[in-house]
Amino acid sequence: MDSKFSGKTVPLQPINSDVIKVPREVIAMMQTICTMLKDLGLEDTEPDNAIPVQVKGEDFAKVLEYCKHYIENPPASTDEKKKLEPSDWDKKFCDDMSQQTLFSVILAANFLDVKPLLDCTCLHIALKLKSMTPEEIRKEYNITKEFTPEEEEKARKEFEEMILQTTSKQGTA
Amino acid sequence: RFLERMSKRPHEREDVSAEKKRKMESAANPYGVKPIGNKYLGGNDDCRESSLGLLSLMRDEWLLEAVFEDLSAEEIIVLSSVSKYLYIFAQNDLLWKELFLCEYGCDFDFKTSWKETYIRKKTGRTEAPPSAGIRATGIYSDILYNSYYCSTIDPSRWAKIDNVQRRSNLSVEEFIEQYESKGIPVVIEDVVQKWPAFQKWTDEYLKEKYGHIKFKTDKQIDVALSNYIQYSNLVVEERPIYLFDNEFGERAPEMLDEYFVPPYFKQDFFEMLDDRPSFRWILVGPPRAGATFHKDPNWTSAWNGLIRGHKKWIMWPPDVPPLGVIPSADELEVTVPATMVQWFNDFYKKKHPVQAPIEFVQKPGDLVFIPSGWWHSVINLDHTVALTQNYVSLANLKKVHRFLKTKKDLSLSVRFTEALRQNKPELLAQLLEETNDLEGGWENLVDDEDGDDDWCLGL
């Protein structure tokens, strides 16, 4: 029995899903729901009926999974600078999702206002983008609008020196 | 036909005058970005989905804050060649400002933009790097548009009103009686001209004499004055780095010989302290730099003498917080919009429910008196150089003494009381007598509706 969870829950009903009894500790991470409960005067009492939540069932499940893990394994420090190193669990959590699901989860995290999850998923995307060439990025994210050949040449020339300097610094890369 | 007209760009429309077209063109975003609202006026050319693909599911602010801000210069370049939308994101000058400050700190030889400054430093170029000059259609983004709009907006549009009292040939007694004791702001127009600095402190002189000295800025980095003056004359941004140094007297002692404290402010009880709180600053800054709404610390009064440039001031009395300003209960913390540009954009036109502010443009040679406790905010209209000091005189001694007792850290209160005891025992006696007479708390002191509380000790 995990001591981080008191056992108190609140019933929520995402779209196309059964009612889920969400632990109070997880609710505390979802600012939107917190505010909603506060406005309804339900901070301490359990509501009689499930509260509908405008998030799809499968996305909500992912948010729930993240929050539970976060509560059981709080990060060592909340230092802003450290955020560029995701934990192994965070990395696997994001990698295991398809592109489509990842973006849905980002939108769900934004709607429910779960900042750690939003940071984690956006960081995942940033790290991914860092490691790809422009052509790979276009393919991965289905980006179709490109420059005209002249514009592409102009944009490339604009930064030509810096690219040269980078590659020369990296040597064999 | 209305929609047809509105969907054309301003310079294509027949109903817009030539003068207006010129103004609108110069305000238009150089990359062709428009606010989101424009999306609904024109043809269906919104290219966000195709230009960002799946990334279009992310909001602009996430892309900017969570993605672009974590990238190195090389990574930004790679991303900028993916599509037009990403190219335009990459031109955001604030990204390059952060990159520069992180990598090179205060060592900036500023050219027209942070991007250019960074590239030239990084590559050692001696001329401006080529610009792709890419313009896009179909880019609708409030974040991208506002960023450009707010950094280029001309603040003189908010500087039309001048309702402050202006005086010359003012005696010290008149000043105390008509303004200081009554807590009324005034601009004195014939003092600063007598400072040697008024004639001498051109950019060239300052660079030559003090240029190598590093001064403090509001960004926790020190910048050599020559570099800063160059920056101040060139930069176009919403929230510039502001040179704001309370140690200039120690870093450049000769500056102290080039101005004097005007005769109205010679009495300053904080001088009795061995280690007084910060009390004098040199202020140098570009357009749009300045200070958001605040009250000066410890209930001190202040004066501000402008040597060059122009500043827009807007002020409200101590018991009238400006719109959009939310003080904490003890007024030690204030929630305000992040920049003066934002405050002016969002709140300036709204009528204040209690009273209109005192507002004016301070020009070179003007000396502003800020009575203690007054809310004030300042925005530079152009490149400015000013000197300012805070002080405690008879007019605000009582308020300062009482205020210090309400602070969490009482050490200043203790030291000040002790200094008064040693130097002005009769004043202290009177202060303490009046404290004992007083029933109730601080609220009673500030709630002076009848105006019959005499704040001046009248000695």
mmCIF file of N, CA and C in Angstrom, chain A residues 83-84 99-100 103-104 106-107 110 118-119 122-123 125-126 129-130 132-135 137-138 140-148 151-152 154-159 161-163 165-166 169, chain B residues 47 49-55 57-59 62 65-67 70-75 77-84 86-87 91 96 115 118-119 122-123 125 129-135:
data_model
loop_
_atom_site.group_PDB
_atom_site.id
_atom_site.type_symbol
_atom_site.label_atom_id
_atom_site.label_comp_id
_atom_site.label_asym_id
_atom_site.label_seq_id
_atom_site.Cartn_x
_atom_site.Cartn_y
_atom_site.Cartn_z
ATOM 1 N N LYS A 83 16.099 21.093 -16.227
ATOM 2 C CA LYS A 83 15.008 20.477 -16.953
ATOM 3 C C LYS A 83 15.426 19.930 -18.304
ATOM 4 N N LEU A 84 16.641 20.197 -18.745
ATOM 5 C CA LEU A 84 17.052 19.674 -20.042
ATOM 6 C C LEU A 84 17.442 18.210 -19.994
ATOM 7 N N GLN A 99 3.053 9.620 -32.288
ATOM 8 C CA GLN A 99 3.035 11.081 -32.492
ATOM 9 C C GLN A 99 1.690 11.676 -32.131
ATOM 10 N N GLN A 100 0.648 11.029 -32.694
ATOM 11 C CA GLN A 100 -0.701 11.557 -32.514
ATOM 12 C C GLN A 100 -1.078 11.598 -31.037
ATOM 13 N N PHE A 103 0.770 14.330 -29.010
ATOM 14 C CA PHE A 103 0.193 15.669 -29.136
ATOM 15 C C PHE A 103 -1.144 15.776 -28.420
ATOM 16 N N SER A 104 -1.942 14.692 -28.473
ATOM 17 C CA SER A 104 -3.213 14.720 -27.740
ATOM 18 C C SER A 104 -2.974 14.869 -26.260
ATOM 19 N N ILE A 106 -0.411 16.293 -24.891
ATOM 20 C CA ILE A 106 0.028 17.676 -24.631
ATOM 21 C C ILE A 106 -1.192 18.576 -24.469
ATOM 22 N N LEU A 107 -2.143 18.415 -25.366
ATOM 23 C CA LEU A 107 -3.350 19.244 -25.292
ATOM 24 C C LEU A 107 -4.135 18.942 -24.019
ATOM 25 N N ASN A 110 -2.458 20.487 -21.103
ATOM 26 C CA ASN A 110 -2.713 21.918 -21.085
ATOM 27 C C ASN A 110 -4.111 22.202 -20.557
ATOM 28 N N LEU A 118 3.245 18.959 -19.095
ATOM 29 C CA LEU A 118 3.419 19.830 -20.254
ATOM 30 C C LEU A 118 4.901 20.070 -20.515
ATOM 31 N N ASP A 119 5.633 20.335 -19.443
ATOM 32 C CA ASP A 119 7.079 20.560 -19.585
ATOM 33 C C ASP A 119 7.759 19.319 -20.127
ATOM 34 N N CYS A 122 6.824 18.691 -23.920
ATOM 35 C CA CYS A 122 7.419 19.695 -24.800
ATOM 36 C C CYS A 122 8.930 19.508 -24.870
ATOM 37 N N LEU A 123 9.532 19.164 -23.747
ATOM 38 C CA LEU A 123 10.967 18.910 -23.737
ATOM 39 C C LEU A 123 11.305 17.744 -24.641
ATOM 40 N N ILE A 125 9.770 16.805 -27.283
ATOM 41 C CA ILE A 125 9.708 17.258 -28.680
ATOM 42 C C ILE A 125 10.933 18.092 -29.016
ATOM 43 N N ALA A 126 11.322 18.971 -28.084
ATOM 44 C CA ALA A 126 12.503 19.808 -28.329
ATOM 45 C C ALA A 126 13.732 18.935 -28.551
ATOM 46 N N LEU A 129 13.594 17.277 -31.934
ATOM 47 C CA LEU A 129 13.872 18.202 -33.034
ATOM 48 C C LEU A 129 15.357 18.506 -33.128
ATOM 49 N N LYS A 130 15.984 18.570 -31.982
ATOM 50 C CA LYS A 130 17.415 18.875 -31.957
ATOM 51 C C LYS A 130 18.221 17.849 -32.736
ATOM 52 N N MET A 132 17.374 15.977 -35.318
ATOM 53 C CA MET A 132 16.984 15.645 -36.696
ATOM 54 C C MET A 132 17.406 16.683 -37.719
ATOM 55 N N THR A 133 17.600 16.244 -38.957
ATOM 56 C CA THR A 133 17.878 17.191 -40.039
ATOM 57 C C THR A 133 16.558 17.790 -40.498
ATOM 58 N N PRO A 134 16.616 18.891 -41.241
ATOM 59 C CA PRO A 134 15.364 19.510 -41.700
ATOM 60 C C PRO A 134 14.480 18.542 -42.487
ATOM 61 N N GLU A 135 15.088 17.711 -43.311
ATOM 62 C CA GLU A 135 14.287 16.789 -44.108
ATOM 63 C C GLU A 135 13.608 15.753 -43.217
ATOM 64 N N ILE A 137 12.786 16.201 -40.136
ATOM 65 C CA ILE A 137 11.721 16.886 -39.390
ATOM 66 C C ILE A 137 10.472 17.001 -40.242
ATOM 67 N N ARG A 138 10.664 17.377 -41.510
ATOM 68 C CA ARG A 138 9.492 17.535 -42.379
ATOM 69 C C ARG A 138 8.755 16.216 -42.522
ATOM 70 N N GLU A 140 8.818 13.551 -40.438
ATOM 71 C CA GLU A 140 8.276 13.095 -39.156
ATOM 72 C C GLU A 140 6.987 13.819 -38.794
ATOM 73 N N TYR A 141 6.975 15.125 -39.043
ATOM 74 C CA TYR A 141 5.823 15.914 -38.601
ATOM 75 C C TYR A 141 4.904 16.325 -39.731
ATOM 76 N N ASN A 142 5.150 15.753 -40.894
ATOM 77 C CA ASN A 142 4.249 15.986 -42.011
ATOM 78 C C ASN A 142 4.151 17.457 -42.372
ATOM 79 N N ILE A 143 5.298 18.081 -42.506
ATOM 80 C CA ILE A 143 5.320 19.504 -42.849
ATOM 81 C C ILE A 143 5.468 19.610 -44.352
ATOM 82 N N THR A 144 4.462 20.222 -44.983
ATOM 83 C CA THR A 144 4.474 20.241 -46.441
ATOM 84 C C THR A 144 4.892 21.575 -47.029
ATOM 85 N N LYS A 145 4.580 22.661 -46.318
ATOM 86 C CA LYS A 145 4.856 23.961 -46.932
ATOM 87 C C LYS A 145 6.343 24.254 -46.879
ATOM 88 N N GLU A 146 6.965 24.332 -47.962
ATOM 89 C CA GLU A 146 8.391 24.604 -47.977
ATOM 90 C C GLU A 146 8.668 25.924 -48.660
ATOM 91 N N PHE A 147 9.905 26.304 -48.596
ATOM 92 C CA PHE A 147 10.325 27.529 -49.280
ATOM 93 C C PHE A 147 10.341 27.279 -50.775
ATOM 94 N N THR A 148 10.249 28.363 -51.528
ATOM 95 C CA THR A 148 10.567 28.244 -52.952
ATOM 96 C C THR A 148 12.073 27.995 -53.009
ATOM 97 N N GLU A 151 14.064 30.995 -52.059
ATOM 98 C CA GLU A 151 13.988 31.350 -50.645
ATOM 99 C C GLU A 151 14.832 30.414 -49.800
ATOM 100 N N GLU A 152 14.795 29.133 -50.154
ATOM 101 C CA GLU A 152 15.559 28.162 -49.389
ATOM 102 C C GLU A 152 17.048 28.475 -49.503
ATOM 103 N N LYS A 154 18.338 31.424 -50.101
ATOM 104 C CA LYS A 154 18.590 32.667 -49.340
ATOM 105 C C LYS A 154 18.707 32.357 -47.849
ATOM 106 N N ALA A 155 17.772 31.547 -47.346
ATOM 107 C CA ALA A 155 17.774 31.218 -45.919
ATOM 108 C C ALA A 155 19.047 30.472 -45.552
ATOM 109 N N ARG A 156 19.439 29.582 -46.446
ATOM 110 C CA ARG A 156 20.647 28.797 -46.188
ATOM 111 C C ARG A 156 21.868 29.686 -46.186
ATOM 112 N N LYS A 157 21.947 30.584 -47.159
ATOM 113 C CA LYS A 157 23.107 31.483 -47.262
ATOM 114 C C LYS A 157 23.205 32.368 -46.038
ATOM 115 N N GLU A 158 22.025 32.741 -45.523
ATOM 116 C CA GLU A 158 22.003 33.649 -44.386
ATOM 117 C C GLU A 158 22.810 33.090 -43.233
ATOM 118 N N PHE A 159 22.767 31.781 -43.097
ATOM 119 C CA PHE A 159 23.453 31.184 -41.963
ATOM 120 C C PHE A 159 24.627 30.306 -42.379
ATOM 121 N N GLU A 161 27.744 30.709 -42.922
ATOM 122 C CA GLU A 161 28.960 30.790 -42.127
ATOM 123 C C GLU A 161 28.861 30.050 -40.828
ATOM 124 N N MET A 162 27.707 30.202 -40.183
ATOM 125 C CA MET A 162 27.577 29.581 -38.881
ATOM 126 C C MET A 162 27.544 28.081 -39.014
ATOM 127 N N ILE A 163 26.921 27.591 -40.072
ATOM 128 C CA ILE A 163 26.884 26.138 -40.278
ATOM 129 C C ILE A 163 28.311 25.644 -40.523
ATOM 130 N N GLN A 165 31.034 26.984 -39.551
ATOM 131 C CA GLN A 165 31.812 27.057 -38.326
ATOM 132 C C GLN A 165 31.483 25.888 -37.414
ATOM 133 N N THR A 166 30.208 25.530 -37.374
ATOM 134 C CA THR A 166 29.798 24.411 -36.530
ATOM 135 C C THR A 166 30.411 23.109 -37.010
ATOM 136 N N LYS A 169 34.023 22.874 -36.378
ATOM 137 C CA LYS A 169 34.335 22.665 -34.956
ATOM 138 C C LYS A 169 34.146 21.211 -34.573
ATOM 139 N N CYS B 47 -1.402 29.286 -43.377
ATOM 140 C CA CYS B 47 -0.538 28.152 -43.722
ATOM 141 C C CYS B 47 0.001 27.445 -42.498
ATOM 142 N N GLU B 49 -1.054 25.018 -40.611
ATOM 143 C CA GLU B 49 -1.080 23.554 -40.595
ATOM 144 C C GLU B 49 -0.066 22.937 -41.528
ATOM 145 N N SER B 50 0.045 23.518 -42.713
ATOM 146 C CA SER B 50 0.992 22.921 -43.645
ATOM 147 C C SER B 50 2.420 23.281 -43.277
ATOM 148 N N SER B 51 2.610 24.475 -42.703
ATOM 149 C CA SER B 51 3.961 24.914 -42.391
ATOM 150 C C SER B 51 4.517 24.310 -41.109
ATOM 151 N N LEU B 52 3.622 23.811 -40.259
ATOM 152 C CA LEU B 52 4.092 23.202 -39.018
ATOM 153 C C LEU B 52 3.753 21.714 -38.927
ATOM 154 N N GLY B 53 2.894 21.244 -39.797
ATOM 155 C CA GLY B 53 2.512 19.836 -39.753
ATOM 156 C C GLY B 53 1.896 19.493 -38.416
ATOM 157 N N LEU B 54 2.329 18.372 -37.846
ATOM 158 C CA LEU B 54 1.793 17.941 -36.555
ATOM 159 C C LEU B 54 2.138 18.946 -35.458
ATOM 160 N N LEU B 55 3.232 19.659 -35.635
ATOM 161 C CA LEU B 55 3.631 20.644 -34.629
ATOM 162 C C LEU B 55 2.600 21.759 -34.502
ATOM 163 N N LEU B 57 -0.264 21.470 -33.695
ATOM 164 C CA LEU B 57 -1.114 21.209 -32.538
ATOM 165 C C LEU B 57 -0.586 21.930 -31.297
ATOM 166 N N MET B 58 0.678 22.343 -31.358
ATOM 167 C CA MET B 58 1.247 23.071 -30.220
ATOM 168 C C MET B 58 0.973 24.542 -30.380
ATOM 169 N N ARG B 59 0.709 25.181 -29.266
ATOM 170 C CA ARG B 59 0.486 26.630 -29.317
ATOM 171 C C ARG B 59 1.803 27.348 -29.610
ATOM 172 N N TRP B 62 4.104 27.661 -26.671
ATOM 173 C CA TRP B 62 4.845 26.456 -26.278
ATOM 174 C C TRP B 62 6.041 26.261 -27.181
ATOM 175 N N GLU B 65 8.564 28.964 -26.048
ATOM 176 C CA GLU B 65 9.148 28.791 -24.716
ATOM 177 C C GLU B 65 9.709 27.409 -24.492
ATOM 178 N N ALA B 66 8.971 26.396 -24.880
ATOM 179 C CA ALA B 66 9.398 25.050 -24.526
ATOM 180 C C ALA B 66 10.336 24.439 -25.552
ATOM 181 N N VAL B 67 10.314 24.948 -26.777
ATOM 182 C CA VAL B 67 11.158 24.326 -27.788
ATOM 183 C C VAL B 67 12.320 25.239 -28.163
ATOM 184 N N ASP B 70 15.231 26.370 -25.729
ATOM 185 C CA ASP B 70 16.222 25.405 -25.262
ATOM 186 C C ASP B 70 17.259 25.058 -26.317
ATOM 187 N N LEU B 71 17.147 25.679 -27.471
ATOM 188 C CA LEU B 71 18.039 25.291 -28.561
ATOM 189 C C LEU B 71 19.287 26.151 -28.606
ATOM 190 N N SER B 72 20.347 25.571 -29.134
ATOM 191 C CA SER B 72 21.559 26.354 -29.362
ATOM 192 C C SER B 72 21.382 27.107 -30.676
ATOM 193 N N ALA B 73 22.334 27.985 -30.987
ATOM 194 C CA ALA B 73 22.245 28.776 -32.216
ATOM 195 C C ALA B 73 22.183 27.867 -33.439
ATOM 196 N N GLU B 74 23.039 26.858 -33.454
ATOM 197 C CA GLU B 74 23.082 25.966 -34.625
ATOM 198 C C GLU B 74 21.768 25.223 -34.779
ATOM 199 N N GLU B 75 21.198 24.809 -33.653
ATOM 200 C CA GLU B 75 19.930 24.070 -33.720
ATOM 201 C C GLU B 75 18.804 24.969 -34.208
ATOM 202 N N ILE B 77 19.139 27.406 -36.265
ATOM 203 C CA ILE B 77 19.340 27.566 -37.708
ATOM 204 C C ILE B 77 18.770 26.380 -38.467
ATOM 205 N N VAL B 78 19.062 25.184 -37.970
ATOM 206 C CA VAL B 78 18.555 23.977 -38.633
ATOM 207 C C VAL B 78 17.032 24.039 -38.698
ATOM 208 N N LEU B 79 16.439 24.369 -37.557
ATOM 209 C CA LEU B 79 14.977 24.417 -37.494
ATOM 210 C C LEU B 79 14.417 25.503 -38.415
ATOM 211 N N SER B 80 15.144 26.588 -38.549
ATOM 212 C CA SER B 80 14.625 27.694 -39.351
ATOM 213 C C SER B 80 14.583 27.352 -40.830
ATOM 214 N N SER B 81 15.311 26.344 -41.251
ATOM 215 C CA SER B 81 15.285 26.016 -42.683
ATOM 216 C C SER B 81 14.261 24.937 -42.998
ATOM 217 N N VAL B 82 13.446 24.549 -42.006
ATOM 218 C CA VAL B 82 12.435 23.516 -42.244
ATOM 219 C C VAL B 82 11.228 24.086 -42.974
ATOM 220 N N SER B 83 10.741 25.204 -42.481
ATOM 221 C CA SER B 83 9.563 25.795 -43.134
ATOM 222 C C SER B 83 9.511 27.282 -42.797
ATOM 223 N N LYS B 84 8.619 28.005 -43.469
ATOM 224 C CA LYS B 84 8.557 29.450 -43.273
ATOM 225 C C LYS B 84 8.140 29.819 -41.852
ATOM 226 N N LEU B 86 8.606 28.201 -39.134
ATOM 227 C CA LEU B 86 9.727 27.978 -38.223
ATOM 228 C C LEU B 86 10.841 28.986 -38.485
ATOM 229 N N TYR B 87 11.003 29.383 -39.737
ATOM 230 C CA TYR B 87 11.996 30.414 -40.047
ATOM 231 C C TYR B 87 11.662 31.702 -39.303
ATOM 232 N N GLN B 91 13.537 34.072 -36.115
ATOM 233 C CA GLN B 91 13.991 35.464 -36.213
ATOM 234 C C GLN B 91 13.692 36.266 -34.959
ATOM 235 N N TRP B 96 17.834 35.391 -29.614
ATOM 236 C CA TRP B 96 19.249 35.682 -29.848
ATOM 237 C C TRP B 96 19.831 36.505 -28.707
ATOM 238 N N LYS B 115 20.352 39.386 -32.964
ATOM 239 C CA LYS B 115 20.749 38.320 -33.892
ATOM 240 C C LYS B 115 22.036 38.706 -34.602
ATOM 241 N N TYR B 118 24.977 38.674 -32.204
ATOM 242 C CA TYR B 118 25.448 37.335 -31.898
ATOM 243 C C TYR B 118 26.243 36.753 -33.058
ATOM 244 N N ILE B 119 25.689 36.856 -34.262
ATOM 245 C CA ILE B 119 26.348 36.247 -35.414
ATOM 246 C C ILE B 119 27.713 36.880 -35.662
ATOM 247 N N LYS B 122 30.088 35.625 -33.026
ATOM 248 C CA LYS B 122 30.380 34.206 -33.187
ATOM 249 C C LYS B 122 31.308 33.955 -34.372
ATOM 250 N N THR B 123 31.047 34.669 -35.473
ATOM 251 C CA THR B 123 31.801 34.372 -36.695
ATOM 252 C C THR B 123 32.944 35.338 -36.914
ATOM 253 N N ARG B 125 32.660 38.256 -38.158
ATOM 254 C CA ARG B 125 32.369 39.096 -39.333
ATOM 255 C C ARG B 125 32.579 40.558 -38.998
ATOM 256 N N PRO B 129 25.671 40.429 -41.479
ATOM 257 C CA PRO B 129 25.458 39.174 -42.203
ATOM 258 C C PRO B 129 24.326 39.362 -43.217
ATOM 259 N N PRO B 130 24.317 38.576 -44.291
ATOM 260 C CA PRO B 130 23.266 38.739 -45.295
ATOM 261 C C PRO B 130 21.914 38.357 -44.698
ATOM 262 N N SER B 131 20.873 39.028 -45.151
ATOM 263 C CA SER B 131 19.542 38.697 -44.665
ATOM 264 C C SER B 131 18.752 38.065 -45.797
ATOM 265 N N ALA B 132 18.092 36.971 -45.484
ATOM 266 C CA ALA B 132 17.349 36.272 -46.529
ATOM 267 C C ALA B 132 16.164 37.091 -47.009
ATOM 268 N N GLY B 133 15.710 38.041 -46.177
ATOM 269 C CA GLY B 133 14.606 38.907 -46.573
ATOM 270 C C GLY B 133 13.352 38.143 -46.946
ATOM 271 N N ILE B 134 13.120 37.038 -46.265
ATOM 272 C CA ILE B 134 11.947 36.232 -46.603
ATOM 273 C C ILE B 134 10.696 36.850 -45.990
ATOM 274 N N ARG B 135 9.701 37.057 -46.824
ATOM 275 C CA ARG B 135 8.398 37.498 -46.349
ATOM 276 C C ARG B 135 7.423 36.351 -46.569
#
